[in-house]
PDB file of C-alpha atoms in Angstrom:
ATOM      1  CA  ASP C 493      27.923 -33.365  -2.713  1.00 58.00           C
ATOM      2  CA  ALA C 494      26.460 -37.087  -3.031  1.00 60.00           C
ATOM      3  CA  LYS C 495      22.805 -37.001  -3.993  1.00 88.00           C
ATOM      4  CA  THR C 496      19.818 -38.868  -2.977  1.00 94.00           C
ATOM      5  CA  THR C 497      16.678 -39.464  -5.696  1.00 95.00           C
ATOM      6  CA  GLN C 498      12.926 -39.059  -3.925  1.00 96.00           C
ATOM      7  CA  PRO C 499       9.738 -39.609  -5.448  1.00 97.00           C
ATOM      8  CA  ASN C 500       7.847 -36.025  -5.493  1.00 96.00           C
ATOM      9  CA  SER C 501       5.079 -36.532  -4.010  1.00 97.00           C
ATOM     10  CA  MET C 502       3.407 -39.300  -2.205  1.00 97.00           C
ATOM     11  CA  GLU C 503      -0.323 -39.643  -0.686  1.00 96.00           C
ATOM     12  CA  SER C 504      -1.591 -41.993   2.350  1.00 96.00           C
ATOM     13  CA  ASN C 505      -4.423 -42.597   4.347  1.00 95.00           C
ATOM     14  CA  GLU C 506      -4.716 -41.480   7.637  1.00 96.00           C
ATOM     15  CA  GLU C 507      -3.489 -44.559  10.376  1.00 95.00           C
ATOM     16  CA  GLU C 508      -1.571 -46.154   7.833  1.00 95.00           C
ATOM     17  CA  PRO C 509       2.057 -47.158   7.033  1.00 95.00           C
ATOM     18  CA  VAL C 510       4.298 -45.054   5.088  1.00 97.00           C
ATOM     19  CA  HIS C 511       7.347 -45.365   3.208  1.00 98.00           C
ATOM     20  CA  LEU C 512       8.903 -43.126   2.199  1.00 98.00           C
ATOM     21  CA  PRO C 513      11.701 -43.947  -0.479  1.00 97.00           C
ATOM     22  CA  CYS C 514      15.313 -42.574  -1.152  1.00 97.00           C
ATOM     23  CA  ASN C 515      18.026 -43.762  -3.751  1.00 96.00           C
ATOM     24  CA  HIS C 516      21.642 -43.440  -2.925  1.00 95.00           C
ATOM     25  CA  SER C 517      23.679 -44.853  -5.250  1.00 94.00           C
ATOM     26  CA  THR C 518      26.472 -42.872  -4.771  1.00 92.00           C
ATOM     27  CA  ILE C 519      26.553 -43.483  -0.968  1.00 93.00           C
ATOM     28  CA  SER C 520      30.580 -43.375   0.605  1.00 90.00           C
ATOM     29  CA  GLY C 521      31.469 -45.717   3.489  1.00 89.00           C
ATOM     30  CA  THR C 522      31.350 -43.195   5.828  1.00 86.00           C
ATOM     31  CA  ASP C 523      27.918 -41.510   4.807  1.00 89.00           C
ATOM     32  CA  TYR C 524      25.246 -41.005   7.419  1.00 91.00           C
ATOM     33  CA  ILE C 525      21.523 -41.242   5.880  1.00 94.00           C
ATOM     34  CA  HIS C 526      19.777 -38.646   7.334  1.00 94.00           C
ATOM     35  CA  TRP C 527      15.674 -37.809   7.103  1.00 96.00           C
ATOM     36  CA  TYR C 528      14.280 -34.376   8.274  1.00 97.00           C
ATOM     37  CA  ARG C 529      11.155 -33.261   7.691  1.00 97.00           C
ATOM     38  CA  GLN C 530       9.603 -29.892   7.118  1.00 97.00           C
ATOM     39  CA  LEU C 531       5.767 -29.229   8.205  1.00 95.00           C
ATOM     40  CA  PRO C 532       4.212 -26.108   6.577  1.00 91.00           C
ATOM     41  CA  SER C 533       5.549 -22.608   7.881  1.00 88.00           C
ATOM     42  CA  GLN C 534       7.947 -24.363   9.580  1.00 92.00           C
ATOM     43  CA  GLY C 535      12.163 -24.709   9.782  1.00 95.00           C
ATOM     44  CA  PRO C 536      13.290 -28.598   8.712  1.00 96.00           C
ATOM     45  CA  GLU C 537      12.891 -31.361  11.656  1.00 95.00           C
ATOM     46  CA  TYR C 538      15.535 -33.868  12.306  1.00 93.00           C
ATOM     47  CA  VAL C 539      13.948 -37.038  12.213  1.00 95.00           C
ATOM     48  CA  ILE C 540      16.476 -39.968  12.221  1.00 94.00           C
ATOM     49  CA  HIS C 541      19.646 -41.093  10.841  1.00 93.00           C
ATOM     50  CA  GLY C 542      21.612 -44.160  10.416  1.00 93.00           C
ATOM     51  CA  LEU C 543      25.147 -46.308   8.681  1.00 92.00           C
ATOM     52  CA  THR C 544      23.998 -49.585   8.369  1.00 93.00           C
ATOM     53  CA  SER C 545      21.412 -50.863  10.586  1.00 92.00           C
ATOM     54  CA  ASN C 546      17.898 -50.505  10.807  1.00 94.00           C
ATOM     55  CA  VAL C 547      16.953 -47.990  13.618  1.00 94.00           C
ATOM     56  CA  ASN C 548      13.320 -46.388  15.417  1.00 95.00           C
ATOM     57  CA  ASN C 549      12.873 -43.774  17.344  1.00 92.00           C
ATOM     58  CA  ARG C 550       9.397 -42.402  18.670  1.00 91.00           C
ATOM     59  CA  MET C 551       8.843 -40.922  15.206  1.00 90.00           C
ATOM     60  CA  ALA C 552       9.854 -43.221  12.595  1.00 96.00           C
ATOM     61  CA  SER C 553      11.465 -45.786  10.923  1.00 97.00           C
ATOM     62  CA  LEU C 554      14.847 -46.284   9.023  1.00 98.00           C
ATOM     63  CA  ALA C 555      15.670 -49.409   6.799  1.00 98.00           C
ATOM     64  CA  ILE C 556      18.684 -49.277   4.762  1.00 97.00           C
ATOM     65  CA  ALA C 557      19.078 -52.130   2.058  1.00 97.00           C
ATOM     66  CA  GLU C 558      22.274 -54.159   2.705  1.00 96.00           C
ATOM     67  CA  ASP C 559      24.278 -52.775  -0.098  1.00 95.00           C
ATOM     68  CA  ARG C 560      23.374 -48.964   1.222  1.00 96.00           C
ATOM     69  CA  LYS C 561      22.161 -47.708  -1.812  1.00 96.00           C
ATOM     70  CA  SER C 562      19.054 -46.876  -1.024  1.00 97.00           C
ATOM     71  CA  SER C 563      16.954 -46.705   2.081  1.00 97.00           C
ATOM     72  CA  THR C 564      13.265 -45.857   3.391  1.00 98.00           C
ATOM     73  CA  LEU C 565      11.665 -44.095   5.880  1.00 98.00           C
ATOM     74  CA  ILE C 566       8.690 -45.508   7.511  1.00 98.00           C
ATOM     75  CA  LEU C 567       6.012 -43.490   9.167  1.00 97.00           C
ATOM     76  CA  HIS C 568       4.056 -46.778  11.696  1.00 94.00           C
ATOM     77  CA  ARG C 569       0.669 -44.758  11.743  1.00 95.00           C
ATOM     78  CA  ALA C 570       0.395 -41.284   9.573  1.00 95.00           C
ATOM     79  CA  THR C 571      -1.834 -38.761  11.090  1.00 96.00           C
ATOM     80  CA  LEU C 572      -2.377 -35.732   9.411  1.00 95.00           C
ATOM     81  CA  ARG C 573      -0.150 -33.815  11.588  1.00 94.00           C
ATOM     82  CA  ASP C 574       3.027 -35.412   9.231  1.00 96.00           C
ATOM     83  CA  ALA C 575       1.892 -34.121   6.147  1.00 97.00           C
ATOM     84  CA  ALA C 576       5.143 -32.330   5.144  1.00 97.00           C
ATOM     85  CA  VAL C 577       8.292 -32.746   3.007  1.00 97.00           C
ATOM     86  CA  TYR C 578      10.766 -34.984   3.849  1.00 98.00           C
ATOM     87  CA  TYR C 579      14.288 -34.992   2.998  1.00 97.00           C
ATOM     88  CA  CYS C 580      16.746 -37.676   3.030  1.00 96.00           C
ATOM     89  CA  ILE C 581      20.576 -36.355   2.917  1.00 94.00           C
ATOM     90  CA  LEU C 582      23.588 -37.640   3.311  1.00 91.00           C
ATOM     91  CA  ARG C 583      26.320 -36.854   5.199  1.00 86.00           C
ATOM     92  CA  ASP C 584      29.896 -37.573   6.299  1.00 79.00           C
ATOM     93  CA  GLY C 585      29.588 -39.083   9.593  1.00 70.00           C
ATOM     94  CA  HIS C 586      33.529 -38.123  10.851  1.00 68.00           C
ATOM     95  CA  ILE C 587      33.393 -34.232   9.645  1.00 68.00           C
ATOM     96  CA  TYR C 588      31.155 -31.660  12.168  1.00 67.00           C
ATOM     97  CA  THR C 589      32.218 -28.645  11.540  1.00 68.00           C
ATOM     98  CA  GLY C 590      32.561 -26.592   8.134  1.00 70.00           C
ATOM     99  CA  THR C 591      31.266 -26.790   4.660  1.00 69.00           C
ATOM    100  CA  ALA C 592      31.732 -30.397   4.471  1.00 68.00           C
ATOM    101  CA  SER C 593      29.362 -30.853   7.456  1.00 77.00           C
ATOM    102  CA  LYS C 594      26.406 -28.643   5.762  1.00 83.00           C
ATOM    103  CA  LEU C 595      22.411 -30.384   5.110  1.00 88.00           C
ATOM    104  CA  THR C 596      22.591 -30.560   1.548  1.00 89.00           C
ATOM    105  CA  PHE C 597      18.707 -30.492   0.778  1.00 91.00           C
ATOM    106  CA  GLY C 598      17.124 -31.785  -2.157  1.00 89.00           C
ATOM    107  CA  THR C 599      13.368 -30.943  -3.185  1.00 89.00           C
ATOM    108  CA  GLY C 600      11.809 -33.442  -1.082  1.00 95.00           C
ATOM    109  CA  THR C 601       9.249 -35.704  -1.070  1.00 97.00           C
ATOM    110  CA  ARG C 602       5.910 -34.303  -0.137  1.00 97.00           C
ATOM    111  CA  LEU C 603       3.386 -36.522   1.797  1.00 98.00           C
ATOM    112  CA  GLN C 604      -0.534 -35.773   1.889  1.00 97.00           C
ATOM    113  CA  VAL C 605      -2.299 -37.629   4.302  1.00 97.00           C
ATOM    114  CA  THR C 606      -5.670 -38.066   3.753  1.00 94.00           C
ATOM    115  CA  LEU C 607      -8.640 -39.066   5.585  1.00 89.00           C
TER     116      LEU C 607
ATOM    117  CA  GLU B 501      15.167 -26.558  27.248  1.00 56.00           C
ATOM    118  CA  THR B 502      14.679 -23.478  24.555  1.00 70.00           C
ATOM    119  CA  GLY B 503      14.706 -24.207  20.756  1.00 89.00           C
ATOM    120  CA  VAL B 504      16.109 -22.305  18.167  1.00 94.00           C
ATOM    121  CA  THR B 505      14.394 -18.650  17.891  1.00 95.00           C
ATOM    122  CA  GLN B 506      14.730 -16.158  15.257  1.00 97.00           C
ATOM    123  CA  SER B 507      13.819 -12.524  14.598  1.00 96.00           C
ATOM    124  CA  PRO B 508      11.893 -11.061  13.220  1.00 97.00           C
ATOM    125  CA  THR B 509       9.449 -13.097  11.444  1.00 96.00           C
ATOM    126  CA  HIS B 510       9.223 -11.086   8.637  1.00 96.00           C
ATOM    127  CA  LEU B 511      10.604  -8.485   6.749  1.00 96.00           C
ATOM    128  CA  ILE B 512      10.235  -6.095   3.686  1.00 98.00           C
ATOM    129  CA  LYS B 513      13.436  -4.236   2.340  1.00 98.00           C
ATOM    130  CA  THR B 514      13.401  -2.748  -0.747  1.00 98.00           C
ATOM    131  CA  ARG B 515      16.603  -3.411  -3.542  1.00 98.00           C
ATOM    132  CA  GLY B 516      19.802  -1.883  -2.433  1.00 98.00           C
ATOM    133  CA  GLN B 517      18.902  -1.522   1.280  1.00 98.00           C
ATOM    134  CA  GLN B 518      20.761  -3.824   3.701  1.00 98.00           C
ATOM    135  CA  VAL B 519      18.926  -6.495   6.488  1.00 98.00           C
ATOM    136  CA  THR B 520      20.195  -7.702   9.293  1.00 98.00           C
ATOM    137  CA  LEU B 521      18.829 -11.480  11.008  1.00 98.00           C
ATOM    138  CA  ARG B 522      18.989 -12.333  14.018  1.00 98.00           C
ATOM    139  CA  CYS B 523      19.047 -16.600  15.759  1.00 97.00           C
ATOM    140  CA  SER B 524      19.729 -17.510  18.931  1.00 95.00           C
ATOM    141  CA  SER B 525      21.253 -21.206  19.439  1.00 91.00           C
ATOM    142  CA  GLN B 526      19.651 -24.122  21.699  1.00 86.00           C
ATOM    143  CA  SER B 527      21.163 -24.149  24.664  1.00 83.00           C
ATOM    144  CA  GLY B 528      25.095 -25.506  24.697  1.00 83.00           C
ATOM    145  CA  HIS B 529      25.136 -25.553  20.788  1.00 86.00           C
ATOM    146  CA  ASN B 530      28.416 -24.505  19.446  1.00 86.00           C
ATOM    147  CA  THR B 531      27.688 -24.148  15.881  1.00 89.00           C
ATOM    148  CA  VAL B 532      25.559 -22.226  13.927  1.00 92.00           C
ATOM    149  CA  SER B 533      24.647 -22.720  10.211  1.00 93.00           C
ATOM    150  CA  TRP B 534      22.524 -20.192   8.380  1.00 96.00           C
ATOM    151  CA  TYR B 535      20.234 -21.307   5.122  1.00 97.00           C
ATOM    152  CA  GLN B 536      18.204 -19.503   2.464  1.00 97.00           C
ATOM    153  CA  GLN B 537      15.132 -21.279   1.094  1.00 97.00           C
ATOM    154  CA  ALA B 538      13.483 -20.010  -1.927  1.00 95.00           C
ATOM    155  CA  LEU B 539      10.342 -20.949  -2.702  1.00 92.00           C
ATOM    156  CA  GLY B 540       9.406 -24.436  -3.634  1.00 89.00           C
ATOM    157  CA  GLN B 541      12.774 -25.449  -3.047  1.00 92.00           C
ATOM    158  CA  GLY B 542      14.524 -27.058  -0.185  1.00 93.00           C
ATOM    159  CA  PRO B 543      17.397 -24.926   2.017  1.00 95.00           C
ATOM    160  CA  GLN B 544      20.785 -24.531   0.523  1.00 95.00           C
ATOM    161  CA  PHE B 545      23.677 -23.902   2.775  1.00 93.00           C
ATOM    162  CA  ILE B 546      24.974 -20.262   2.960  1.00 96.00           C
ATOM    163  CA  PHE B 547      28.178 -20.628   5.953  1.00 93.00           C
ATOM    164  CA  GLN B 548      28.263 -21.820   9.311  1.00 91.00           C
ATOM    165  CA  TYR B 549      30.089 -20.137  12.380  1.00 91.00           C
ATOM    166  CA  TYR B 550      31.833 -21.672  14.785  1.00 87.00           C
ATOM    167  CA  ARG B 551      34.153 -20.634  17.524  1.00 86.00           C
ATOM    168  CA  GLU B 552      32.582 -17.171  16.559  1.00 89.00           C
ATOM    169  CA  GLU B 553      34.346 -18.016  12.938  1.00 90.00           C
ATOM    170  CA  GLU B 554      32.999 -18.214   9.769  1.00 90.00           C
ATOM    171  CA  ASN B 555      33.769 -22.040   9.120  1.00 87.00           C
ATOM    172  CA  GLY B 556      32.827 -22.798   5.599  1.00 88.00           C
ATOM    173  CA  ARG B 557      30.636 -20.817   3.044  1.00 91.00           C
ATOM    174  CA  GLY B 558      28.084 -21.920   0.121  1.00 91.00           C
ATOM    175  CA  ASN B 559      28.074 -20.623  -3.269  1.00 93.00           C
ATOM    176  CA  PHE B 560      26.631 -17.254  -1.739  1.00 96.00           C
ATOM    177  CA  PRO B 561      28.822 -14.062  -2.656  1.00 96.00           C
ATOM    178  CA  PRO B 562      30.414 -11.857   0.300  1.00 96.00           C
ATOM    179  CA  ARG B 563      27.636  -9.155   0.842  1.00 98.00           C
ATOM    180  CA  PHE B 564      26.374 -11.864   2.301  1.00 98.00           C
ATOM    181  CA  SER B 565      27.979 -12.256   5.829  1.00 96.00           C
ATOM    182  CA  GLY B 566      27.748 -12.878   9.548  1.00 96.00           C
ATOM    183  CA  LEU B 567      28.992 -13.060  12.829  1.00 95.00           C
ATOM    184  CA  GLN B 568      28.742 -15.476  15.799  1.00 93.00           C
ATOM    185  CA  PHE B 569      28.562 -13.914  19.731  1.00 92.00           C
ATOM    186  CA  PRO B 570      30.103 -15.162  22.590  1.00 89.00           C
ATOM    187  CA  ASN B 571      27.159 -17.024  23.670  1.00 86.00           C
ATOM    188  CA  TYR B 572      26.509 -18.615  20.363  1.00 81.00           C
ATOM    189  CA  SER B 573      23.802 -16.536  18.870  1.00 91.00           C
ATOM    190  CA  SER B 574      23.798 -15.455  15.725  1.00 95.00           C
ATOM    191  CA  GLU B 575      23.142 -12.827  12.785  1.00 97.00           C
ATOM    192  CA  LEU B 576      23.232 -12.602   9.242  1.00 98.00           C
ATOM    193  CA  ASN B 577      23.880  -9.727   7.563  1.00 98.00           C
ATOM    194  CA  VAL B 578      23.076  -9.471   3.633  1.00 98.00           C
ATOM    195  CA  ASN B 579      23.923  -5.933   2.087  1.00 97.00           C
ATOM    196  CA  ALA B 580      22.604  -4.446  -1.313  1.00 98.00           C
ATOM    197  CA  LEU B 581      19.562  -6.575  -1.735  1.00 98.00           C
ATOM    198  CA  GLU B 582      18.669  -8.125  -4.737  1.00 98.00           C
ATOM    199  CA  LEU B 583      15.098  -8.802  -5.984  1.00 97.00           C
ATOM    200  CA  ASP B 584      16.229 -12.691  -5.712  1.00 97.00           C
ATOM    201  CA  ASP B 585      17.347 -12.349  -1.889  1.00 98.00           C
ATOM    202  CA  SER B 586      13.780 -12.565  -1.444  1.00 97.00           C
ATOM    203  CA  ALA B 587      13.191 -16.298   0.401  1.00 97.00           C
ATOM    204  CA  LEU B 588      12.916 -17.600   3.674  1.00 97.00           C
ATOM    205  CA  TYR B 589      16.119 -17.210   5.888  1.00 98.00           C
ATOM    206  CA  LEU B 590      16.649 -20.563   8.440  1.00 98.00           C
ATOM    207  CA  CYS B 591      19.241 -20.662  11.136  1.00 96.00           C
ATOM    208  CA  ALA B 592      20.212 -24.113  12.593  1.00 94.00           C
ATOM    209  CA  SER B 593      22.076 -24.467  15.879  1.00 92.00           C
ATOM    210  CA  SER B 594      24.238 -28.119  16.173  1.00 88.00           C
ATOM    211  CA  SER B 595      26.909 -29.020  18.706  1.00 83.00           C
ATOM    212  CA  THR B 596      30.153 -31.054  17.603  1.00 75.00           C
ATOM    213  CA  ALA B 597      29.365 -33.124  20.925  1.00 71.00           C
ATOM    214  CA  LEU B 598      26.308 -34.516  19.506  1.00 70.00           C
ATOM    215  CA  VAL B 599      26.467 -38.003  17.934  1.00 65.00           C
ATOM    216  CA  GLY B 600      25.195 -37.341  14.867  1.00 66.00           C
ATOM    217  CA  ASN B 601      25.620 -33.759  14.818  1.00 73.00           C
ATOM    218  CA  GLU B 602      21.806 -33.585  14.311  1.00 85.00           C
ATOM    219  CA  GLN B 603      20.981 -29.434  13.112  1.00 89.00           C
ATOM    220  CA  PHE B 604      18.174 -27.902  15.405  1.00 92.00           C
ATOM    221  CA  PHE B 605      16.712 -25.017  12.976  1.00 95.00           C
ATOM    222  CA  GLY B 606      14.413 -22.271  13.560  1.00 96.00           C
ATOM    223  CA  PRO B 607      11.007 -21.308  12.103  1.00 95.00           C
ATOM    224  CA  GLY B 608      13.133 -18.565   9.873  1.00 97.00           C
ATOM    225  CA  THR B 609      12.255 -15.386   8.833  1.00 97.00           C
ATOM    226  CA  ARG B 610      10.645 -14.486   6.143  1.00 97.00           C
ATOM    227  CA  LEU B 611      12.569 -11.582   3.700  1.00 98.00           C
ATOM    228  CA  THR B 612      10.894 -10.015   0.663  1.00 98.00           C
ATOM    229  CA  VAL B 613      12.564  -7.567  -1.442  1.00 98.00           C
ATOM    230  CA  LEU B 614      10.348  -5.392  -3.725  1.00 97.00           C
TER     231      LEU B 614
END
């Protein structure tokens, strides 16, 4: 399984932008970069995914390095509700079922948001 | 659109017993995956069901088994419970028709084995 490296924890002030980094130096050409987050006492929640180009959705933005060996999840204005564990996951985009389609979670980055 | 639901929310069993956990997939999803999440760890893949058959398994012993029904709901069965089986069990549904194949998780069942 392709591996990702994330900081164990980060802190942010409310209303400020947050940049959550992820390194994935062994990424293959068919791997998509997925981000999920897990709020306290809940199941993981899909945030965003991308392949090569930067992506935006209502929750966040994903900035992908040109060599694809790293990426950054950007929360534009952190709120207390964004306090969660954020997981960066690589997943083969050509495979939709079976073991290879599983999500391989690491320990993620625990984001704390303070007033 | 109804999300993924799981039952029960909490469960306490003793070592050696058997347990069945249930999951209702999101409407229109044809694939369900089960994950085990120990305290302080990320979820670990147990297995996936597609078209009512097991379609991939992680590093879990055969006493972990499952079913997927024609309405795409699913069960996870664990026999001969061990203390280390205490964890949050998550199910996630997805559709092979979804670009990106994102998975939608339920809130989980917290199993405690005494």
